[in-house]
mmCIF file of C-alpha atoms and ligand atoms in Angstrom:
data_model
loop_
_atom_site.group_PDB
_atom_site.id
_atom_site.type_symbol
_atom_site.label_atom_id
_atom_site.label_comp_id
_atom_site.label_asym_id
_atom_site.label_seq_id
_atom_site.Cartn_x
_atom_site.Cartn_y
_atom_site.Cartn_z
ATOM 1 C CA UNK A 1 -39.835 -33.004 24.188
ATOM 2 C CA UNK A 2 -39.399 -29.614 25.808
ATOM 3 C CA UNK A 3 -41.483 -26.925 24.113
ATOM 4 C CA UNK A 4 -39.643 -23.610 23.808
ATOM 5 C CA UNK A 5 -41.027 -22.001 20.656
ATOM 6 C CA UNK A 6 -44.725 -21.907 19.739
ATOM 7 C CA UNK A 7 -45.867 -21.075 16.213
ATOM 8 C CA UNK A 8 -49.209 -19.322 15.848
ATOM 9 C CA UNK A 9 -50.913 -19.057 12.442
ATOM 10 C CA UNK A 10 -53.418 -16.190 12.253
ATOM 11 C CA UNK A 11 -52.807 -12.946 14.130
ATOM 12 C CA UNK A 12 -56.430 -11.929 14.663
ATOM 13 C CA UNK A 13 -58.052 -11.563 18.049
ATOM 14 C CA UNK A 14 -57.504 -15.236 18.964
ATOM 15 C CA UNK A 15 -54.020 -15.678 17.465
ATOM 16 C CA UNK A 16 -52.879 -12.419 19.068
ATOM 17 C CA UNK A 17 -54.304 -13.524 22.419
ATOM 18 C CA UNK A 18 -52.679 -16.953 22.208
ATOM 19 C CA UNK A 19 -49.352 -15.328 21.306
ATOM 20 C CA UNK A 20 -49.616 -12.923 24.265
ATOM 21 C CA UNK A 21 -50.357 -15.713 26.733
ATOM 22 C CA UNK A 22 -47.490 -17.806 25.342
ATOM 23 C CA UNK A 23 -45.097 -14.848 25.755
ATOM 24 C CA UNK A 24 -46.184 -14.141 29.326
ATOM 25 C CA UNK A 25 -45.754 -17.860 30.087
ATOM 26 C CA UNK A 26 -42.096 -17.720 28.994
ATOM 27 C CA UNK A 27 -42.274 -19.132 25.464
ATOM 28 C CA UNK A 28 -40.851 -17.717 22.254
ATOM 29 C CA UNK A 29 -43.522 -17.098 19.636
ATOM 30 C CA UNK A 30 -43.488 -17.043 15.836
ATOM 31 C CA UNK A 31 -46.690 -15.336 14.666
ATOM 32 C CA UNK A 32 -47.871 -15.616 11.054
ATOM 33 C CA UNK A 33 -50.559 -13.833 9.051
ATOM 34 C CA UNK A 34 -51.181 -12.804 5.465
ATOM 35 C CA UNK A 35 -49.860 -9.228 5.615
ATOM 36 C CA UNK A 36 -47.370 -7.069 7.496
ATOM 37 C CA UNK A 37 -50.180 -4.622 8.276
ATOM 38 C CA UNK A 38 -52.161 -7.292 10.172
ATOM 39 C CA UNK A 39 -49.012 -8.444 11.964
ATOM 40 C CA UNK A 40 -48.116 -4.892 13.020
ATOM 41 C CA UNK A 41 -51.627 -4.339 14.368
ATOM 42 C CA UNK A 42 -51.417 -7.630 16.242
ATOM 43 C CA UNK A 43 -47.984 -6.807 17.688
ATOM 44 C CA UNK A 44 -49.306 -3.426 18.860
ATOM 45 C CA UNK A 45 -52.282 -5.195 20.534
ATOM 46 C CA UNK A 46 -49.972 -7.680 22.270
ATOM 47 C CA UNK A 47 -47.652 -4.903 23.515
ATOM 48 C CA UNK A 48 -50.670 -2.982 24.807
ATOM 49 C CA UNK A 49 -51.764 -6.148 26.623
ATOM 50 C CA UNK A 50 -48.290 -6.493 28.174
ATOM 51 C CA UNK A 51 -48.402 -2.803 29.220
ATOM 52 C CA UNK A 52 -51.677 -3.403 31.048
ATOM 53 C CA UNK A 53 -50.219 -6.457 32.823
ATOM 54 C CA UNK A 54 -47.164 -4.415 33.870
ATOM 55 C CA UNK A 55 -49.368 -1.590 35.176
ATOM 56 C CA UNK A 56 -51.435 -4.095 37.143
ATOM 57 C CA UNK A 57 -48.160 -5.591 38.458
ATOM 58 C CA UNK A 58 -49.080 -9.010 37.010
ATOM 59 C CA UNK A 59 -45.678 -9.015 35.306
ATOM 60 C CA UNK A 60 -42.560 -7.370 36.709
ATOM 61 C CA UNK A 61 -41.154 -4.089 35.460
ATOM 62 C CA UNK A 62 -38.762 -4.866 32.624
ATOM 63 C CA UNK A 63 -40.459 -8.168 31.723
ATOM 64 C CA UNK A 64 -42.380 -6.464 28.970
ATOM 65 C CA UNK A 65 -39.319 -5.780 26.797
ATOM 66 C CA UNK A 66 -38.054 -9.352 27.208
ATOM 67 C CA UNK A 67 -41.450 -10.830 26.355
ATOM 68 C CA UNK A 68 -41.975 -8.512 23.372
ATOM 69 C CA UNK A 69 -38.454 -9.445 22.213
ATOM 70 C CA UNK A 70 -39.484 -13.116 22.195
ATOM 71 C CA UNK A 71 -42.099 -12.395 19.525
ATOM 72 C CA UNK A 72 -41.216 -12.649 15.852
ATOM 73 C CA UNK A 73 -43.729 -12.059 13.071
ATOM 74 C CA UNK A 74 -43.724 -13.382 9.533
ATOM 75 C CA UNK A 75 -45.908 -13.626 6.455
ATOM 76 C CA UNK A 76 -44.166 -16.892 5.532
ATOM 77 C CA UNK A 77 -44.693 -20.299 7.114
ATOM 78 C CA UNK A 78 -41.055 -21.281 6.532
ATOM 79 C CA UNK A 79 -39.846 -20.150 10.025
ATOM 80 C CA UNK A 80 -42.287 -22.682 11.504
ATOM 81 C CA UNK A 81 -39.699 -25.334 10.841
ATOM 82 C CA UNK A 82 -38.088 -24.190 14.137
ATOM 83 C CA UNK A 83 -41.340 -24.359 16.139
ATOM 84 C CA UNK A 84 -41.839 -27.075 18.743
ATOM 85 C CA UNK A 85 -45.644 -26.774 18.776
ATOM 86 C CA UNK A 86 -48.011 -24.982 16.387
ATOM 87 C CA UNK A 87 -51.468 -23.527 16.992
ATOM 88 C CA UNK A 88 -53.495 -22.652 13.898
ATOM 89 C CA UNK A 89 -55.881 -19.751 14.612
ATOM 90 C CA UNK A 90 -56.748 -18.415 11.154
ATOM 91 C CA UNK A 91 -60.205 -17.476 9.905
ATOM 92 C CA UNK A 92 -62.899 -20.119 10.525
ATOM 93 C CA UNK A 93 -63.205 -21.561 7.005
ATOM 94 C CA UNK A 94 -62.728 -25.226 6.381
ATOM 95 C CA UNK A 95 -60.968 -24.999 2.983
ATOM 96 C CA UNK A 96 -58.535 -22.414 4.402
ATOM 97 C CA UNK A 97 -57.715 -24.484 7.485
ATOM 98 C CA UNK A 98 -57.173 -27.642 5.424
ATOM 99 C CA UNK A 99 -54.777 -25.738 3.160
ATOM 100 C CA UNK A 100 -52.849 -24.273 6.105
ATOM 101 C CA UNK A 101 -52.586 -27.673 7.838
ATOM 102 C CA UNK A 102 -51.378 -29.300 4.606
ATOM 103 C CA UNK A 103 -48.674 -26.620 4.276
ATOM 104 C CA UNK A 104 -47.649 -26.822 7.935
ATOM 105 C CA UNK A 105 -47.349 -30.591 7.626
ATOM 106 C CA UNK A 106 -44.715 -30.082 4.940
ATOM 107 C CA UNK A 107 -42.749 -27.500 6.958
ATOM 108 C CA UNK A 108 -42.971 -28.355 10.670
ATOM 109 C CA UNK A 109 -40.630 -31.171 11.747
ATOM 110 C CA UNK A 110 -42.223 -34.640 11.885
ATOM 111 C CA UNK A 111 -43.542 -35.578 15.309
ATOM 112 C CA UNK A 112 -44.245 -31.974 16.346
ATOM 113 C CA UNK A 113 -47.854 -31.232 17.236
ATOM 114 C CA UNK A 114 -50.186 -29.245 14.984
ATOM 115 C CA UNK A 115 -53.077 -27.924 17.091
ATOM 116 C CA UNK A 116 -56.049 -26.038 15.690
ATOM 117 C CA UNK A 117 -58.122 -23.442 17.509
ATOM 118 C CA UNK A 118 -61.118 -24.144 15.266
ATOM 119 C CA UNK A 119 -64.454 -23.451 16.933
ATOM 120 C CA UNK A 120 -66.326 -26.202 15.141
ATOM 121 C CA UNK A 121 -64.636 -27.896 12.181
ATOM 122 C CA UNK A 122 -64.082 -31.647 12.804
ATOM 123 C CA UNK A 123 -60.539 -32.329 14.050
ATOM 124 C CA UNK A 124 -60.676 -35.775 12.417
ATOM 125 C CA UNK A 125 -61.175 -34.130 8.998
ATOM 126 C CA UNK A 126 -58.425 -31.554 9.568
ATOM 127 C CA UNK A 127 -56.016 -34.276 10.773
ATOM 128 C CA UNK A 128 -56.732 -36.433 7.715
ATOM 129 C CA UNK A 129 -55.134 -33.944 5.275
ATOM 130 C CA UNK A 130 -51.765 -34.334 7.008
ATOM 131 C CA UNK A 131 -49.267 -37.200 7.056
ATOM 132 C CA UNK A 132 -49.220 -36.977 10.854
ATOM 133 C CA UNK A 133 -52.905 -37.286 11.872
ATOM 134 C CA UNK A 134 -51.802 -38.734 15.227
ATOM 135 C CA UNK A 135 -50.126 -35.376 16.008
ATOM 136 C CA UNK A 136 -53.134 -33.166 15.168
ATOM 137 C CA UNK A 137 -55.491 -31.991 17.923
ATOM 138 C CA UNK A 138 -58.097 -29.351 18.732
ATOM 139 C CA UNK A 139 -56.930 -26.736 21.246
ATOM 140 C CA UNK A 140 -59.916 -24.439 21.571
ATOM 141 C CA UNK A 141 -59.071 -21.281 23.518
ATOM 142 C CA UNK A 142 -61.792 -18.889 24.641
ATOM 143 C CA UNK A 143 -62.069 -15.172 23.892
ATOM 144 C CA UNK A 144 -60.425 -13.029 25.252
ATOM 145 C CA UNK A 145 -57.583 -15.527 25.588
ATOM 146 C CA UNK A 146 -55.590 -13.702 28.318
ATOM 147 C CA UNK A 147 -58.664 -13.629 30.595
ATOM 148 C CA UNK A 148 -60.449 -16.900 29.932
ATOM 149 C CA UNK A 149 -59.236 -20.009 31.767
ATOM 150 C CA UNK A 150 -60.789 -22.727 29.639
ATOM 151 C CA UNK A 151 -59.123 -24.622 26.827
ATOM 152 C CA UNK A 152 -61.332 -27.291 25.259
ATOM 153 C CA UNK A 153 -59.072 -30.151 24.140
ATOM 154 C CA UNK A 154 -60.499 -32.214 21.289
ATOM 155 C CA UNK A 155 -58.967 -35.454 20.071
ATOM 156 C CA UNK A 156 -59.690 -36.483 16.506
ATOM 157 C CA UNK A 157 -60.253 -40.158 15.821
ATOM 158 C CA UNK A 158 -56.561 -40.518 14.934
ATOM 159 C CA UNK A 159 -55.038 -38.286 17.687
ATOM 160 C CA UNK A 160 -52.546 -40.192 19.848
ATOM 161 C CA UNK A 161 -52.526 -40.253 23.634
ATOM 162 C CA UNK A 162 -49.024 -38.668 23.552
ATOM 163 C CA UNK A 163 -50.360 -35.715 21.546
ATOM 164 C CA UNK A 164 -53.291 -35.349 23.933
ATOM 165 C CA UNK A 165 -51.038 -35.478 27.020
ATOM 166 C CA UNK A 166 -48.522 -32.977 25.589
ATOM 167 C CA UNK A 167 -51.336 -30.565 24.651
ATOM 168 C CA UNK A 168 -52.849 -30.756 28.123
ATOM 169 C CA UNK A 169 -49.412 -30.143 29.638
ATOM 170 C CA UNK A 170 -48.898 -27.104 27.406
ATOM 171 C CA UNK A 171 -52.355 -25.703 28.226
ATOM 172 C CA UNK A 172 -51.465 -25.921 31.932
ATOM 173 C CA UNK A 173 -48.087 -24.253 31.272
ATOM 174 C CA UNK A 174 -50.056 -21.433 29.619
ATOM 175 C CA UNK A 175 -52.036 -21.014 32.861
ATOM 176 C CA UNK A 176 -55.190 -22.569 31.396
ATOM 177 C CA UNK A 177 -57.573 -25.284 32.533
ATOM 178 C CA UNK A 178 -57.873 -27.927 29.831
ATOM 179 C CA UNK A 179 -61.143 -29.860 29.624
ATOM 180 C CA UNK A 180 -61.712 -32.684 27.107
ATOM 181 C CA UNK A 181 -64.535 -32.694 24.565
ATOM 182 C CA UNK A 182 -65.341 -35.211 21.853
ATOM 183 C CA UNK A 183 -65.007 -34.483 18.158
ATOM 184 C CA UNK A 184 -68.593 -33.640 17.168
ATOM 185 C CA UNK A 185 -69.649 -30.450 15.354
ATOM 186 C CA UNK A 186 -69.190 -27.490 17.692
ATOM 187 C CA UNK A 187 -67.624 -29.757 20.362
ATOM 188 C CA UNK A 188 -69.211 -28.812 23.737
ATOM 189 C CA UNK A 189 -68.813 -25.049 24.142
ATOM 190 C CA UNK A 190 -70.217 -23.994 20.783
ATOM 191 C CA UNK A 191 -72.777 -26.805 20.526
ATOM 192 C CA UNK A 192 -74.480 -25.106 23.464
ATOM 193 C CA UNK A 193 -73.446 -21.452 23.058
ATOM 194 C CA UNK A 194 -74.156 -20.972 19.336
ATOM 195 C CA UNK A 195 -77.828 -22.076 19.372
ATOM 196 C CA UNK A 196 -78.363 -19.632 22.262
ATOM 197 C CA UNK A 197 -76.790 -16.751 20.340
ATOM 198 C CA UNK A 198 -78.683 -17.732 17.169
ATOM 199 C CA UNK A 199 -81.954 -17.766 19.142
ATOM 200 C CA UNK A 200 -81.179 -14.315 20.559
ATOM 201 C CA UNK A 201 -80.771 -13.068 16.956
ATOM 202 C CA UNK A 202 -84.154 -14.632 16.062
ATOM 203 C CA UNK A 203 -85.673 -12.863 19.087
ATOM 204 C CA UNK A 204 -84.225 -9.580 17.807
ATOM 205 C CA UNK A 205 -85.419 -10.224 14.225
ATOM 206 C CA UNK A 206 -88.928 -11.119 15.376
ATOM 207 C CA UNK A 207 -89.153 -8.018 17.567
ATOM 208 C CA UNK A 208 -89.378 -9.969 20.827
ATOM 209 C CA UNK A 209 -87.003 -7.402 22.284
ATOM 210 C CA UNK A 210 -84.494 -4.686 21.433
ATOM 211 C CA UNK A 211 -80.815 -5.726 21.423
ATOM 212 C CA UNK A 212 -80.022 -4.024 24.735
ATOM 213 C CA UNK A 213 -83.148 -5.494 26.376
ATOM 214 C CA UNK A 214 -82.425 -9.042 25.158
ATOM 215 C CA UNK A 215 -78.905 -8.695 26.562
ATOM 216 C CA UNK A 216 -80.074 -7.162 29.860
ATOM 217 C CA UNK A 217 -82.618 -9.956 30.348
ATOM 218 C CA UNK A 218 -79.992 -12.658 29.801
ATOM 219 C CA UNK A 219 -77.391 -10.875 31.965
ATOM 220 C CA UNK A 220 -79.676 -10.437 34.926
ATOM 221 C CA UNK A 221 -82.004 -13.384 34.284
ATOM 222 C CA UNK A 222 -79.424 -16.060 33.564
ATOM 223 C CA UNK A 223 -76.545 -14.429 35.441
ATOM 224 C CA UNK A 224 -74.400 -14.302 32.291
ATOM 225 C CA UNK A 225 -71.550 -11.768 32.404
ATOM 226 C CA UNK A 226 -72.460 -10.560 28.892
ATOM 227 C CA UNK A 227 -75.682 -10.682 26.907
ATOM 228 C CA UNK A 228 -75.721 -13.018 23.862
ATOM 229 C CA UNK A 229 -75.759 -10.208 21.279
ATOM 230 C CA UNK A 230 -72.827 -8.350 22.868
ATOM 231 C CA UNK A 231 -71.015 -11.693 23.052
ATOM 232 C CA UNK A 232 -71.793 -12.307 19.357
ATOM 233 C CA UNK A 233 -70.230 -8.926 18.533
ATOM 234 C CA UNK A 234 -67.144 -9.855 20.563
ATOM 235 C CA UNK A 235 -66.755 -13.276 18.894
ATOM 236 C CA UNK A 236 -67.337 -11.880 15.381
ATOM 237 C CA UNK A 237 -70.539 -12.442 13.393
ATOM 238 C CA UNK A 238 -68.616 -14.049 10.490
ATOM 239 C CA UNK A 239 -67.189 -16.624 12.900
ATOM 240 C CA UNK A 240 -70.652 -17.221 14.430
ATOM 241 C CA UNK A 241 -72.171 -17.826 10.972
ATOM 242 C CA UNK A 242 -69.387 -20.244 9.990
ATOM 243 C CA UNK A 243 -69.723 -22.149 13.262
ATOM 244 C CA UNK A 244 -73.508 -22.405 13.178
ATOM 245 C CA UNK A 245 -73.291 -23.573 9.535
ATOM 246 C CA UNK A 246 -70.818 -26.320 10.518
ATOM 247 C CA UNK A 247 -73.116 -27.437 13.353
ATOM 248 C CA UNK A 248 -76.172 -27.308 11.036
ATOM 249 C CA UNK A 249 -74.432 -29.277 8.251
ATOM 250 C CA UNK A 250 -72.739 -31.702 10.612
ATOM 251 C CA UNK A 251 -75.798 -32.604 12.664
ATOM 252 C CA UNK A 252 -78.389 -32.113 9.902
ATOM 253 C CA UNK A 253 -81.031 -30.825 12.288
ATOM 254 C CA UNK A 254 -83.057 -27.769 11.210
ATOM 255 C CA UNK A 255 -83.033 -26.447 14.776
ATOM 256 C CA UNK A 256 -79.471 -25.239 14.062
ATOM 257 C CA UNK A 257 -80.367 -23.226 10.916
ATOM 258 C CA UNK A 258 -78.670 -19.810 11.016
ATOM 259 C CA UNK A 259 -80.954 -16.814 11.534
ATOM 260 C CA UNK A 260 -81.447 -14.813 8.286
ATOM 261 C CA UNK A 261 -80.672 -11.597 10.184
ATOM 262 C CA UNK A 262 -77.218 -13.008 11.040
ATOM 263 C CA UNK A 263 -76.580 -13.702 7.320
ATOM 264 C CA UNK A 264 -77.722 -10.187 6.449
ATOM 265 C CA UNK A 265 -75.326 -8.569 8.948
ATOM 266 C CA UNK A 266 -72.420 -10.654 7.655
ATOM 267 C CA UNK A 267 -73.343 -9.738 4.043
ATOM 268 C CA UNK A 268 -73.257 -6.070 5.064
ATOM 269 C CA UNK A 269 -69.820 -6.457 6.654
ATOM 270 C CA UNK A 270 -71.252 -5.761 10.120
ATOM 271 C CA UNK A 271 -69.011 -8.335 11.811
ATOM 272 C CA UNK A 272 -69.149 -6.936 15.356
ATOM 273 C CA UNK A 273 -66.517 -5.226 17.439
ATOM 274 C CA UNK A 274 -63.692 -5.962 14.989
ATOM 275 C CA UNK A 275 -65.355 -3.902 12.230
ATOM 276 C CA UNK A 276 -66.863 -1.276 14.568
ATOM 277 C CA UNK A 277 -70.431 -2.390 13.957
ATOM 278 C CA UNK A 278 -72.519 -5.464 14.713
ATOM 279 C CA UNK A 279 -75.627 -5.519 16.864
ATOM 280 C CA UNK A 280 -74.066 -2.462 18.535
ATOM 281 C CA UNK A 281 -71.906 0.373 17.218
ATOM 282 C CA UNK A 282 -68.368 0.661 18.639
ATOM 283 C CA UNK A 283 -66.363 3.818 18.860
ATOM 284 C CA UNK A 284 -62.779 3.574 20.082
ATOM 285 C CA UNK A 285 -63.399 -0.055 21.114
ATOM 286 C CA UNK A 286 -66.438 0.761 23.299
HETATM 287 P P1 LIG B 301 -60.103 -12.974 13.244
HETATM 288 O O1 LIG B 301 -60.944 -12.640 12.064
HETATM 289 O O2 LIG B 301 -59.939 -11.972 14.326
HETATM 290 O O3 LIG B 301 -58.633 -13.401 12.778
HETATM 291 C C1 LIG B 301 -58.391 -14.354 11.792
HETATM 292 C C2 LIG B 301 -57.002 -14.058 11.225
HETATM 293 O O4 LIG B 301 -56.630 -15.108 10.321
HETATM 294 C C3 LIG B 301 -56.966 -12.742 10.402
HETATM 295 O O5 LIG B 301 -55.961 -11.889 10.933
HETATM 296 C C4 LIG B 301 -56.648 -13.216 9.000
HETATM 297 O O6 LIG B 301 -55.868 -12.287 8.263
HETATM 298 C C5 LIG B 301 -55.878 -14.507 9.295
HETATM 299 N N1 LIG B 301 -55.758 -15.368 8.131
HETATM 300 C C6 LIG B 301 -56.633 -15.590 7.131
HETATM 301 N N2 LIG B 301 -56.092 -16.409 6.218
HETATM 302 C C7 LIG B 301 -54.840 -16.720 6.656
HETATM 303 C C8 LIG B 301 -53.792 -17.509 6.117
HETATM 304 N N3 LIG B 301 -53.897 -18.158 4.969
HETATM 305 N N4 LIG B 301 -52.639 -17.594 6.825
HETATM 306 C C9 LIG B 301 -52.497 -16.919 7.998
HETATM 307 N N5 LIG B 301 -53.463 -16.161 8.538
HETATM 308 C C10 LIG B 301 -54.616 -16.056 7.872
HETATM 309 O O7 LIG B 301 -60.712 -14.341 13.809
HETATM 310 P P2 LIG B 301 -60.548 -14.936 15.284
HETATM 311 O O8 LIG B 301 -61.731 -14.542 16.066
HETATM 312 O O9 LIG B 301 -59.191 -14.667 15.783
HETATM 313 O O10 LIG B 301 -60.716 -16.493 14.987
HETATM 314 C C11 LIG B 301 -59.618 -17.298 14.601
HETATM 315 C C12 LIG B 301 -59.938 -18.765 14.880
HETATM 316 O O11 LIG B 301 -60.218 -18.908 16.278
HETATM 317 C C13 LIG B 301 -61.162 -19.293 14.140
HETATM 318 O O12 LIG B 301 -60.955 -20.634 13.823
HETATM 319 C C14 LIG B 301 -62.262 -19.152 15.182
HETATM 320 O O13 LIG B 301 -63.331 -20.041 14.972
HETATM 321 C C15 LIG B 301 -61.489 -19.504 16.436
HETATM 322 N N6 LIG B 301 -62.081 -19.029 17.695
HETATM 323 C C16 LIG B 301 -62.633 -17.776 17.746
HETATM 324 C C17 LIG B 301 -63.176 -17.342 18.941
HETATM 325 C C18 LIG B 301 -63.798 -15.970 19.036
HETATM 326 O O14 LIG B 301 -64.460 -15.675 20.046
HETATM 327 N N7 LIG B 301 -63.629 -15.101 18.074
HETATM 328 C C19 LIG B 301 -63.145 -18.157 20.079
HETATM 329 C C20 LIG B 301 -62.541 -19.416 19.993
HETATM 330 C C21 LIG B 301 -62.008 -19.837 18.789
#
């Protein structure tokens, strides 16, 4: 089936990024979130992203208006009945994702694929709440979506080969490089990345180094483009805590226990760049 319209649930940093990439790749997008205020902020972010691409001559003059015109926003899931493919990118909380997938299953036409951008929650479990588990798959984009090439593609136990093949084809059409991972807590990317970030937070808590020194050591010592604490701020500390909890619960190994300092920051509402404060303080996005 030809995919023309992509539905995206959740208009945060990932949903907004996925929507932008879908628009620049020629798709129509229906973007959903809980309030008009969030949707307006997301639309403004997407249009700013398109402006930058136009300035850099990555898209042609005049393309911006057409692409922005292909975006519709809604606080209801009802318009998803017209979507050919759906990506769920709402907050990383299992109960919330299960509820959204259950609702989507009742609205989106049978046979259409429901993909989730979850960072860690088992795809098999998410698929099981729908009546179309064979059409549910993990499509794990990286942050920031317009810049990062990788999409981790995760098949649940029930996911069909057709769903897998169509998702890979779509990822390529979005200019991404899909790589398969098996359905275990955290898949591949976060199984490896999250313990490193968590350990960096322990190093900060134990006074092994200051935040900027821990980051500088990992940037120059491991040749990482960003230090782990700056990356944690970019990802969002609430998301990190949810993901590390899923890995800890799912694998049952105490080596994955979340650092108490991470919990404390999340309790304080210091969620990173998106709230203006995490391990660093951000003013006007810097
Ligand atoms: P975010 O906090 O920026 O955005 C989440 C959005 O979901 C918010 O706008 C929120 O209002 C919305 N939301 C909450 N409940 C909703 C509902 N019932 N219906 C519709 N929207 C709802 O978070 P994010 O960083 O964009 O993460 C979204 C998903 O992407 C999570 O599953 C996360 O694990 C995953 N992910 C995040 C990253 C990252 O680096 N941040 C990377 C890969 C995957």
